[in-house]
Coordinates of C-alpha atoms and ligand atoms in Angstrom, one line a residue:
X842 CA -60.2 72.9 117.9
X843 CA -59.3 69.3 117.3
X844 CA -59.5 68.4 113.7
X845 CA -58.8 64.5 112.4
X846 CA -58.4 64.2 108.5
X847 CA -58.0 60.8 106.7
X848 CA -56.1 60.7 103.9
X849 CA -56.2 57.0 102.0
X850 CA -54.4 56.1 98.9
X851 CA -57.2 54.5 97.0
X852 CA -59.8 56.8 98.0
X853 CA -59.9 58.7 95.1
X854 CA -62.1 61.6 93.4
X855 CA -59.9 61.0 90.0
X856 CA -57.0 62.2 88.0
X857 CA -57.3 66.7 87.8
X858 CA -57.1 67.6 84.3
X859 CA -54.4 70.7 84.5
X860 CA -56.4 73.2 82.6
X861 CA -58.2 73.5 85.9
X862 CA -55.4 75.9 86.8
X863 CA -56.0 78.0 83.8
X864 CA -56.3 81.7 83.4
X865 CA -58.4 84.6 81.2
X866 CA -57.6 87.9 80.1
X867 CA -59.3 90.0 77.9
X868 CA -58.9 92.9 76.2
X869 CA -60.3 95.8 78.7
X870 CA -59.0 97.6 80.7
X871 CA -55.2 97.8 81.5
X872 CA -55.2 93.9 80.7
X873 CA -53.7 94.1 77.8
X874 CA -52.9 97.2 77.2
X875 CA -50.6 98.6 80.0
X876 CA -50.4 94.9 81.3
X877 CA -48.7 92.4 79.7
X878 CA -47.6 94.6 76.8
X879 CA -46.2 98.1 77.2
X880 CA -44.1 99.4 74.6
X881 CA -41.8 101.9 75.6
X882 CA -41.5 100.5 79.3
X883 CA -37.7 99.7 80.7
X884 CA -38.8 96.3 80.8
X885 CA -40.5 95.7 77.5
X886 CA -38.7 93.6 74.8
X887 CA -38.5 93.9 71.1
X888 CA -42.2 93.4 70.7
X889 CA -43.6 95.6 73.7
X890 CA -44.1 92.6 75.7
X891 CA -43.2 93.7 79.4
X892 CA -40.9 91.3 81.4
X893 CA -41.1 91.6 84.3
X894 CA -44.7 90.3 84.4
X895 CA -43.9 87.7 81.9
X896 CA -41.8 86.2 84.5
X897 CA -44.8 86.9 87.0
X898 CA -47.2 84.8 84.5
X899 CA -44.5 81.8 84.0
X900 CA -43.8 80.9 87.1
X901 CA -47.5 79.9 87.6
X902 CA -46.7 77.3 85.1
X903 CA -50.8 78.3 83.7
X904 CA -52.0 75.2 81.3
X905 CA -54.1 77.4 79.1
X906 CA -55.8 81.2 78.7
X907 CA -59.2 82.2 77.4
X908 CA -58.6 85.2 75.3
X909 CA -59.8 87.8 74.3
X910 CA -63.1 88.5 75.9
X911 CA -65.5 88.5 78.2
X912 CA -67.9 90.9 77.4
X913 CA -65.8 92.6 74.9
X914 CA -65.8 89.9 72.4
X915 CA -69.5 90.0 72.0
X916 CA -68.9 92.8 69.7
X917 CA -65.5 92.4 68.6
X918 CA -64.1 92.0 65.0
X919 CA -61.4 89.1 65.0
X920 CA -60.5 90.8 61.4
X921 CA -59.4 94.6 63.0
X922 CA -56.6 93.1 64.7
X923 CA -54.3 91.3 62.0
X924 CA -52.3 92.5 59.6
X925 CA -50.1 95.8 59.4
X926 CA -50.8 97.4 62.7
X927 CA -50.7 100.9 61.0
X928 CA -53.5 100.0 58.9
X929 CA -55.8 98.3 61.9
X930 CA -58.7 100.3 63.0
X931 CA -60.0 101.7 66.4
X932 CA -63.0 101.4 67.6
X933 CA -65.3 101.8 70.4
X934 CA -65.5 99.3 72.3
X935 CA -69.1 99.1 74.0
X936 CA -68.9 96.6 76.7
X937 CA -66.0 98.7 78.9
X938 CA -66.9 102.0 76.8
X939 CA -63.5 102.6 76.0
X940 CA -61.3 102.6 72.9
X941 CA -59.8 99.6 71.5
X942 CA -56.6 100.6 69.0
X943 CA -56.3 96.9 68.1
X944 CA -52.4 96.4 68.6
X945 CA -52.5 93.4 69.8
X946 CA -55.0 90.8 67.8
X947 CA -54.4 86.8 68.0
X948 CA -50.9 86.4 66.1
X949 CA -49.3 89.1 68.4
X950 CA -51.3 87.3 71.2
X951 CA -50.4 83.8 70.2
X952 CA -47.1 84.8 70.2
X953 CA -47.0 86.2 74.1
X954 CA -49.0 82.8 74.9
X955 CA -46.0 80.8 73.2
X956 CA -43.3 83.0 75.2
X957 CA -45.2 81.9 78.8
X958 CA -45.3 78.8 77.7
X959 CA -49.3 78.9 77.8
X960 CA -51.8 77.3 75.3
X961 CA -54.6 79.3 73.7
X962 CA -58.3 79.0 74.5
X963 CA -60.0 81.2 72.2
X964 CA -63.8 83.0 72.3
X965 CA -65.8 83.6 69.5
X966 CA -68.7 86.5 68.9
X967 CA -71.7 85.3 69.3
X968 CA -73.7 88.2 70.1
X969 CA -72.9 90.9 67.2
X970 CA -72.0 88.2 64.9
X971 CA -72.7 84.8 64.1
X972 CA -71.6 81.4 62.3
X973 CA -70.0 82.4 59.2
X974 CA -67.4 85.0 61.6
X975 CA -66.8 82.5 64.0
X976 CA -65.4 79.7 60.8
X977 CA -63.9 82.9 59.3
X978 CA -61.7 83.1 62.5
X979 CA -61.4 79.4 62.6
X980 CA -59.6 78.7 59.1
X981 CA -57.6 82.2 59.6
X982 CA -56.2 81.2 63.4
X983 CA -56.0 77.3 62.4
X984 CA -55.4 75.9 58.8
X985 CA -52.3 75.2 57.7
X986 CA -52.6 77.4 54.2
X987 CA -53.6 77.5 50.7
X988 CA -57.2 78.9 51.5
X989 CA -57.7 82.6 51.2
X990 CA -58.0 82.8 55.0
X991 CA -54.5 80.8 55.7
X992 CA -52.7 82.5 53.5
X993 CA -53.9 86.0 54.9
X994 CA -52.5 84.5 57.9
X995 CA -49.3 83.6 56.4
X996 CA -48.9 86.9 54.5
X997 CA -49.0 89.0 58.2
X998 CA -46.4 86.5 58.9
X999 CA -47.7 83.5 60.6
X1000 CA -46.7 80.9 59.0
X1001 CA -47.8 78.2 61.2
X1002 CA -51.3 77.5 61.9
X1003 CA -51.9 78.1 66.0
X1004 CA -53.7 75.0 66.7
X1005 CA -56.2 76.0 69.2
X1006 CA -58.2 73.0 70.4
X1007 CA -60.6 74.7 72.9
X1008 CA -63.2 77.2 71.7
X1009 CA -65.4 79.4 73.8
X1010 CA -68.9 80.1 71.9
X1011 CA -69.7 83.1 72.7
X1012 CA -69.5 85.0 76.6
X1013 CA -72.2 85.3 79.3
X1014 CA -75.0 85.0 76.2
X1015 CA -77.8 85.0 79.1
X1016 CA -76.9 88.4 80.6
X1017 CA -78.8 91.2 79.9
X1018 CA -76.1 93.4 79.5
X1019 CA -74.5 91.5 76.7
X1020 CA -74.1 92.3 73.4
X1021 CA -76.2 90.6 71.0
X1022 CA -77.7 89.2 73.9
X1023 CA -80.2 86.0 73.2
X1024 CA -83.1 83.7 74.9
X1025 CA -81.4 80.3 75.6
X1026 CA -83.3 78.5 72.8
X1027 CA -81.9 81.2 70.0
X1028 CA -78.2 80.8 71.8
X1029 CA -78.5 77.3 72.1
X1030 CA -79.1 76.9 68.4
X1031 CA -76.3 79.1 67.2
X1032 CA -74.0 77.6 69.3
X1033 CA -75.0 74.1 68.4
X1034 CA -74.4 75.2 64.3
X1035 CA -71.4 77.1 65.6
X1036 CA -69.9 73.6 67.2
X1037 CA -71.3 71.3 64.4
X1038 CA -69.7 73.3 61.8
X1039 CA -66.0 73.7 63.8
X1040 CA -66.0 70.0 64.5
X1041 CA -66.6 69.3 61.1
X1042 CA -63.7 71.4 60.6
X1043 CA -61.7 69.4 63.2
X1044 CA -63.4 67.2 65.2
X1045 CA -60.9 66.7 68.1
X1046 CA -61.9 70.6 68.8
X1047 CA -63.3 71.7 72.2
X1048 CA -66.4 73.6 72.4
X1049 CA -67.8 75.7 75.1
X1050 CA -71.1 76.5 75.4
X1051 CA -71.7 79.4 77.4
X1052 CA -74.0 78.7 81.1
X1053 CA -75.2 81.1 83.1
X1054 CA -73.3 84.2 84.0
X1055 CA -73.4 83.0 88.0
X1056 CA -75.6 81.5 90.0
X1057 CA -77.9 84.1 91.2
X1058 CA -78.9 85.2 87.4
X1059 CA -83.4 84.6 87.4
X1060 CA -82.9 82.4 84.3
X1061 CA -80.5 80.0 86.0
X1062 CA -80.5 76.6 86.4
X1063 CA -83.3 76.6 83.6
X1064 CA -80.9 78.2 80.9
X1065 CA -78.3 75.5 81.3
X1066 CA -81.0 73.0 81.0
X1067 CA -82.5 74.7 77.4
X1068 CA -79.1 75.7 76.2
X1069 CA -77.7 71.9 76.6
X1070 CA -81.1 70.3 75.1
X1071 CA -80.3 72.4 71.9
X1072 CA -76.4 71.6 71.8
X1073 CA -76.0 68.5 74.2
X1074 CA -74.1 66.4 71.4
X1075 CA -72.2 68.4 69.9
X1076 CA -70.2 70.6 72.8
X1077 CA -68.0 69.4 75.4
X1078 CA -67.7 71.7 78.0
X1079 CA -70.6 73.8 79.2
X1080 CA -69.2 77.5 81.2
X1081 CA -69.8 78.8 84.5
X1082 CA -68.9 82.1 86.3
X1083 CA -69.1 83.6 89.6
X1084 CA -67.2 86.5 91.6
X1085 CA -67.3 86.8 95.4
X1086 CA -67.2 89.4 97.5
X1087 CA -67.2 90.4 101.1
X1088 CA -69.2 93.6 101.4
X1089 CA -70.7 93.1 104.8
X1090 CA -67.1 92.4 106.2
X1091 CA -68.6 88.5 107.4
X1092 CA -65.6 86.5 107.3
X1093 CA -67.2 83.1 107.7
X1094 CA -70.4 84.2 105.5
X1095 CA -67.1 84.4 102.6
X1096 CA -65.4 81.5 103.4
X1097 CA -69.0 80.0 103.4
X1098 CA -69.4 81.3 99.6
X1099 CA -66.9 78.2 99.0
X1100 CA -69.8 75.7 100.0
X1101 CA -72.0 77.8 97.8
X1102 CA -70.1 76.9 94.5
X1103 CA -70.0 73.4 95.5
X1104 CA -73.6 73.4 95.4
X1105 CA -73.4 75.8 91.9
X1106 CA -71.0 72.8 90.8
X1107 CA -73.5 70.4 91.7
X1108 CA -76.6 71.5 90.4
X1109 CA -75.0 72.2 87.1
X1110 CA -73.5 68.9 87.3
X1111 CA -77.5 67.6 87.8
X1112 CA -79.0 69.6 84.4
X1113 CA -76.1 68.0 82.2
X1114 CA -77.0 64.2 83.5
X1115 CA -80.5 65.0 83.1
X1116 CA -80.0 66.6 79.4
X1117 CA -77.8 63.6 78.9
X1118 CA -80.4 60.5 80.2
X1119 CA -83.0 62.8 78.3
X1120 CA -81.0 62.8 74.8
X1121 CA -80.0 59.5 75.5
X1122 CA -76.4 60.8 74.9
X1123 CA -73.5 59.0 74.9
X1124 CA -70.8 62.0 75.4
X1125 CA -70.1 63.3 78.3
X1126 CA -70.1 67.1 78.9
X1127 CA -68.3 69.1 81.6
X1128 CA -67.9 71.9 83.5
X1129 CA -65.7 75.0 82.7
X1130 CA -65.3 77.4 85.1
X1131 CA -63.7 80.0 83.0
X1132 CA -64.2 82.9 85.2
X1133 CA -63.6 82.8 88.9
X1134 CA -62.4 85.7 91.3
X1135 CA -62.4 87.8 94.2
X1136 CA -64.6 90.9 92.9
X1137 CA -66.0 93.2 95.2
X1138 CA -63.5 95.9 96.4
X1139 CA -63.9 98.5 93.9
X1140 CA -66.4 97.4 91.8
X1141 CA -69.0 100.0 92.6
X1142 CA -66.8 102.8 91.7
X1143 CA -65.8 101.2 88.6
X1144 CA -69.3 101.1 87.5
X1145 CA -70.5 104.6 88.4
X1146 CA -66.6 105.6 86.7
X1147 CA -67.4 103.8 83.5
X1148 CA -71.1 105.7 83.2
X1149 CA -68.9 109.1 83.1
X1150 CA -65.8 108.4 81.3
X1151 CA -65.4 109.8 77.8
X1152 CA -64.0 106.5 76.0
X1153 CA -60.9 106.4 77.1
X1154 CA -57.9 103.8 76.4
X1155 CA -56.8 101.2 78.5
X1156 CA -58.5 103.1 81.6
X1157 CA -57.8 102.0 85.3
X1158 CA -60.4 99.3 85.3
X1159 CA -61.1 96.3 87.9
X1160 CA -57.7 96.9 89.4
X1161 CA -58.8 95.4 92.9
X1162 CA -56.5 95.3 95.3
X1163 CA -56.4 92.3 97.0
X1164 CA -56.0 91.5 100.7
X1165 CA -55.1 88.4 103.1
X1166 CA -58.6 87.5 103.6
X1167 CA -58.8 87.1 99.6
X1168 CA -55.5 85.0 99.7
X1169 CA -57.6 82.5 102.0
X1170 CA -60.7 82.8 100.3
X1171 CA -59.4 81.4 97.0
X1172 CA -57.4 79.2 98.2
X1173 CA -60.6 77.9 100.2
X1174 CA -62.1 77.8 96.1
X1175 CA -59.2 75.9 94.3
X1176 CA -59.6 73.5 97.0
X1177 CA -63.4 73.1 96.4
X1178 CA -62.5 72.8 92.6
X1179 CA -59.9 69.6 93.4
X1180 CA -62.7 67.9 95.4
X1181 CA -65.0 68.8 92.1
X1182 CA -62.6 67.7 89.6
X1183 CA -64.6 65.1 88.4
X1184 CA -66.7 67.6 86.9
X1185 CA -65.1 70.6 86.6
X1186 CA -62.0 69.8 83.9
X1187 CA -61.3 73.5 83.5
X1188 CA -61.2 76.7 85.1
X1189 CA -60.0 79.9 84.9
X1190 CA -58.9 82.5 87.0
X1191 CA -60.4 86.0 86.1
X1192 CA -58.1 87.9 85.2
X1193 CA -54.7 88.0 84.6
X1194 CA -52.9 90.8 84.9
X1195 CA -54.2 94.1 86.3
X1196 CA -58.1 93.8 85.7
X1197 CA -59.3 91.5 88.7
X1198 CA -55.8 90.2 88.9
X1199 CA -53.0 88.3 90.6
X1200 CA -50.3 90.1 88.9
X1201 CA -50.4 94.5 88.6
X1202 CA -48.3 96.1 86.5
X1203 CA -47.8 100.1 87.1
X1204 CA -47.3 102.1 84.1
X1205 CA -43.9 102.8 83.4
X1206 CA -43.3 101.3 86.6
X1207 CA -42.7 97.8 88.6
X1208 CA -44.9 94.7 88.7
X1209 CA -46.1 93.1 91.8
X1210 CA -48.1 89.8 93.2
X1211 CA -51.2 89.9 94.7
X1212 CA -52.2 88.4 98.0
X1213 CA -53.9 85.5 95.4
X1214 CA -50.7 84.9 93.7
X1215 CA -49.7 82.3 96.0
X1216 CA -52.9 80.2 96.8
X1217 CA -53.0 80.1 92.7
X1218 CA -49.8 79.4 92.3
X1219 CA -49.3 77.1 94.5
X1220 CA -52.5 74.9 93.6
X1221 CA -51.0 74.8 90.0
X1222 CA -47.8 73.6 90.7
X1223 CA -48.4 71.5 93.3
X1224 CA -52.5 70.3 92.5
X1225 CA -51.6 67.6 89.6
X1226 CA -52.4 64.2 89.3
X1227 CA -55.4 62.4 91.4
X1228 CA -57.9 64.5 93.5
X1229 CA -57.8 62.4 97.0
X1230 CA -61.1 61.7 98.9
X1231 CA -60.5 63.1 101.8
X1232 CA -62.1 62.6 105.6
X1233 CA -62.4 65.9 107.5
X1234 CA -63.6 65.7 110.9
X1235 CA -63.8 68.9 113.0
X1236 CA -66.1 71.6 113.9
X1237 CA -68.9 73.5 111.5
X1238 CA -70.7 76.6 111.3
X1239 CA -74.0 77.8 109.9
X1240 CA -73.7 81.5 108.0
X1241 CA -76.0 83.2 105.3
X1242 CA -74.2 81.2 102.3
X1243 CA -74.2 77.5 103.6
X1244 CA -74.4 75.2 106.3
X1245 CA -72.2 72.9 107.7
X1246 CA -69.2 74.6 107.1
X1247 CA -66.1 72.9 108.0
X1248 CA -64.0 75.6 110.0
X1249 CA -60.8 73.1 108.6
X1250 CA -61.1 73.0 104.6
X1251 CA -58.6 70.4 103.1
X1252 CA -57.7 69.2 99.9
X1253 CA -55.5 66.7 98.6
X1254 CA -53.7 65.6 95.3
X1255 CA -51.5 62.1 94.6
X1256 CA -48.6 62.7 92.2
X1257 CA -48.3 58.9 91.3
X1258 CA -45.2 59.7 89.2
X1259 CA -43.3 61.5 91.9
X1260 CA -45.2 59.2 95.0
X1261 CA -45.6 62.6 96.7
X1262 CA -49.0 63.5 98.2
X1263 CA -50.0 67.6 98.8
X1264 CA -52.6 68.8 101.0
X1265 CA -54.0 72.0 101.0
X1266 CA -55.1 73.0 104.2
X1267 CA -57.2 76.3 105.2
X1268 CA -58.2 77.0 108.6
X1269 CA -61.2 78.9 108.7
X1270 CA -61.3 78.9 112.4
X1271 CA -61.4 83.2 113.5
X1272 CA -59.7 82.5 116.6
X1273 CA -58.7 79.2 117.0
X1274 CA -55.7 76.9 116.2
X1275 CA -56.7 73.4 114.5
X1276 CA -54.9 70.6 115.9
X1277 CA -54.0 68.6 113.2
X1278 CA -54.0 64.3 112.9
X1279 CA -53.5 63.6 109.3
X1280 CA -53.7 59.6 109.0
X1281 CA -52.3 58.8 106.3
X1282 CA -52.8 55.2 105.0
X1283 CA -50.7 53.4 102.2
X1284 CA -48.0 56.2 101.8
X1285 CA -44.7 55.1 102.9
X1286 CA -42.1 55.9 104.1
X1287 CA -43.7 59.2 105.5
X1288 CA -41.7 62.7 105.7
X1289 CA -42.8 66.1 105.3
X1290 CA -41.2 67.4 102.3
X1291 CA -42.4 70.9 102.0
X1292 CA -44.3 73.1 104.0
X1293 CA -45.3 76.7 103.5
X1294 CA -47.6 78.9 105.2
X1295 CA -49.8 81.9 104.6
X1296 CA -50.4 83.1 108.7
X1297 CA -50.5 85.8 110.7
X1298 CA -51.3 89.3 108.2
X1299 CA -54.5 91.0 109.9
X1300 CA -57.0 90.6 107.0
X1301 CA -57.4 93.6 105.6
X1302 CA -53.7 93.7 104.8
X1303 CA -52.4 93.4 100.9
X1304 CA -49.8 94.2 99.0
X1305 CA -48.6 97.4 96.8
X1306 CA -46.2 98.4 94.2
X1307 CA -44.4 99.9 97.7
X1308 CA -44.9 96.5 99.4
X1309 CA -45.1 94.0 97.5
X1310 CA -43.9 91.4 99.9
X1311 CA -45.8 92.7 102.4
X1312 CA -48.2 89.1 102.4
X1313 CA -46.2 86.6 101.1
X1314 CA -45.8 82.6 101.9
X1315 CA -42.4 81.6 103.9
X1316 CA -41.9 78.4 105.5
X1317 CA -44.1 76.7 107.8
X1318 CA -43.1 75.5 111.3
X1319 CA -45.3 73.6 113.7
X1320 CA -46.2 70.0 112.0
X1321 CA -44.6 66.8 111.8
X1322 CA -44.4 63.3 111.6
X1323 CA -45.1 61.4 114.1
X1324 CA -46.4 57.3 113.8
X1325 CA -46.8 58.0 110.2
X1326 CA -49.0 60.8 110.5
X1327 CA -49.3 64.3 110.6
X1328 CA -49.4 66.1 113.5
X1329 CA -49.2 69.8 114.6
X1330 CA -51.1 72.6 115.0
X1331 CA -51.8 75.7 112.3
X1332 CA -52.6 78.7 113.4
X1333 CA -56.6 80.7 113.5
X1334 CA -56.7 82.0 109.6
X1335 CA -53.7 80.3 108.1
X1336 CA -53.2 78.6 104.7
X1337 CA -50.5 75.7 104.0
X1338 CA -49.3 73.7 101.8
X1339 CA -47.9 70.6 103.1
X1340 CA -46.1 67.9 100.8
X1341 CA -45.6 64.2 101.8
X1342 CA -42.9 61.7 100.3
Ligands
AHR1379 O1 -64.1 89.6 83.9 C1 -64.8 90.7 83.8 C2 -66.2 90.5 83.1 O2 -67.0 89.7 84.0 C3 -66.2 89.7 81.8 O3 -66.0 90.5 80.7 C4 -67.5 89.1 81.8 O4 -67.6 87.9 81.1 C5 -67.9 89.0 83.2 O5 -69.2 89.5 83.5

């Protein structure tokens, strides 16, 4: 297959905001629990924190991490974890049906955030709970003292206030399933009060208002567009969610799954311009994708597990086991959100560390990266500065999800400081090699500075805590410059990263 991209300096989408590499993790689950804090285990420090999947979590250099919930904070008490941990309560925790002991609450949480160097985005309970909670939490996590919430704060020993800018309202407020669920007009309300009164708290603060769960949900797109009527001017960023799967083993139907969040992107993109040009608005309000992931391998067991289970803690929960075909599948999506990054500021893998998640930890026993370590890590340290708009010209396919599918996905990002430019490149192609022209027009001198490759695992294949470098990238071979371009070929079902100076 002969593919011919275009790569131009000035043709650009914008500059990425870096949240868009962000993360989630929530309190279910061996998330938390048995994740990134295990007292007790030969790599925990002082505090319980285990390192050995701190290290994991730092060298993805992630921008920021929505905490604590998901589904669990729709009933969660912000209050039963601070303080003297002897004292803290546990309770049932209805979402996951499971027990809660409320070890780690936001100081201990802040303080593992600080360690890997990430910056808190934190959720509030909108479903069991309302306004008054969510300011409660505010003043407690974010004034400086002398209130009777601040100096709560300080007397547990947290002196400084955490300073968290971005503020979820609420979690998935249109599913069913939720706690405290609500029609889009009665969540649209609260969360409008909810962000009037926390910007008049601190006006540079983010808010979130929750959109639909995902795409296929019967109330979408006409939730977004009666949820953003009630709150249009007072909220900033407006959520989406989706998890993909591959249960009828269609490789190009999955890959096509990329296009279909493009469109998700798009629509949603559509209701907040209409909402705007109808509220004659002057803000702007954008997308954040704070829940994105491979979910499918396991998920049916979990839920017929979870209906039997006598509320356990930290159960085995979500832990999918990730395989090559995942690795190219979200590297496929970061790419899609580069080309969106006009819209879409932030996003969030889903989840961290165990549940749905890059990173495992075994209990009392190693850490190891997923197959989806890589294309995530890779996009966050190498996807910053300007989203290039980028020519792809090469064959397509038609499958269940989308049409038009471009068997050669390619993304590309312009570090001005550093003059370097990366592109992403997945071939989608089941059998065939792409061969590669990359034009590349105003970079110069050209030379290919870095290139690493994801090729050759059958599909199926992933890695375990007996393997864990069983999938991993290593360098690439096969392209180079040649007249100032790129040229070379990369393999049926490979992923690279190739960096230009
Ligand atoms: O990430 C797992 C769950 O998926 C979250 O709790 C919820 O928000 C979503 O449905």
């Amino acid at each position: 297959m002969k593919a011919r991209v275009s790569v131009h300096r000035d043709f650009r989408i914008g500059r990425i905001d870096d949240r868009l590499y962000s993360a989630f993790i929530e309190h279910m689950g061996r998330a938390i629990y048995g994740g990134i804090y295990e007292p007790g285990h030969p790599q925990a420090d002082e505090n319980g924190f285990r390192k050995d999947v701190l290290k994991f979590v730092q060298d993805l250099k992630i921008p920021a991490i929505r905490y604590p919930g998901g589904n669990f904070v729709s009933a969660y008490r912000w209050e039963d974890g601070i303080g003297p941990r002897d004292k803290r309560p546990i309770r049932l925790d209805l979402a996951w049906r499971s027990k809660e002991t409320n070890q780690i609450g936001v100081n201990e949480f802040a303080d593992w955030a600080s360690m890997a160097g990430i910056e808190m985005m934190l959720a509030v309970n909108l479903g069991s709970r309302g306004l008054d909670d969510a300011r409660n939490f505010l003043e407690y996590v974010n004034f400086p003292g002398g209130t009777e919430l601040s100096d709560l704060r300080r007397s547990h020993g947290t002196e400084k206030p955490h300073g968290v800018k971005m503020w979820c309202l609420g979690n998935e407020m249109d599913g069913p399933w939720q706690i405290g669920h609500k029609t889009a007009v009665e969540y649209g309300r609260l969360a409008n009060e909810t962000a009037k009164a926390f910007k008049g708290f601190d006006p540079t603060i983010e808010a979130i208002v929750c959109g639909s769960s995902n795409d296929g949900m019967p109330t979408y797109p006409e939730w977004e567009r009666e949820v953003l009527e009630e709150c249009y001017e007072n909220v900033d960023h407006i959520s989406l969610h989706k998890y993909f799967g591959n249960n009828s083993r269609d490789t190009l139907n999955y890959f096509g799954k990329i296009e279909e969040t493009g469109r998700y992107i798009q629509t949603i993109a559509g209701v907040i311009d209409y909402v705007k040009a109808k509220k004659r608005a002057k803000n702007d309000v954008s997308i954040c994708f704070d829940e994105w992931n491979v979910w499918y391998h396991i998920r049916e067991d979990d839920s017929k597990r979870i209906k039997s289970w006598d509320w356990p803690e930290a159960p085995a929960l979500l832990e999918e086991t990730y395989n090559f075909e995942d690795a190219l599948f979200v590297a496929g999506l970061l790419n899609e959100f580069i080309r969106r990054s006009d819209r879409v500021r932030i996003a969030c893998i889903a989840q961290l560390v165990n549940v749905i998640a890059p990173i495992r930890a075994e209990k009392n026993g190693p850490a190891w990266r997923q197959t989806i370590y890589y294309p995530y890590q890779f996009a966050s340290l190498y996807g910053r500065g300007v989203a290039l708009n980028i020519a792809v010209d090469c064959p397509t396919y038609d499958c269940n999800a989308a049409d038009d599918v471009k068997y050669l996905d390619v993304a590309g990002v312009f570090d001005e400081e550093e003059g370097v430019v990366t592109l992403f490149v997945l071939n989608r192609h089941l059998t065939e090699a792409a061969e590669l022209n990359v034009g590349l027009t105003g970079f110069s001198p050209v030379a290919l500075s870095l290139h690493l490759s994801m090729a050759g695992y059958d599909l199926r294949v992933g890695n375990g805590p007996d393997q864990p470098d069983r999938v991993v990238p290593v360098p690439g071979s096969g392209i180079g410059v040649e007249d100032g371009a790129l040229k070379g070929s990369v393999p049926a079902l490979s992923y690279h990263v190739l960096r230009v100076k």
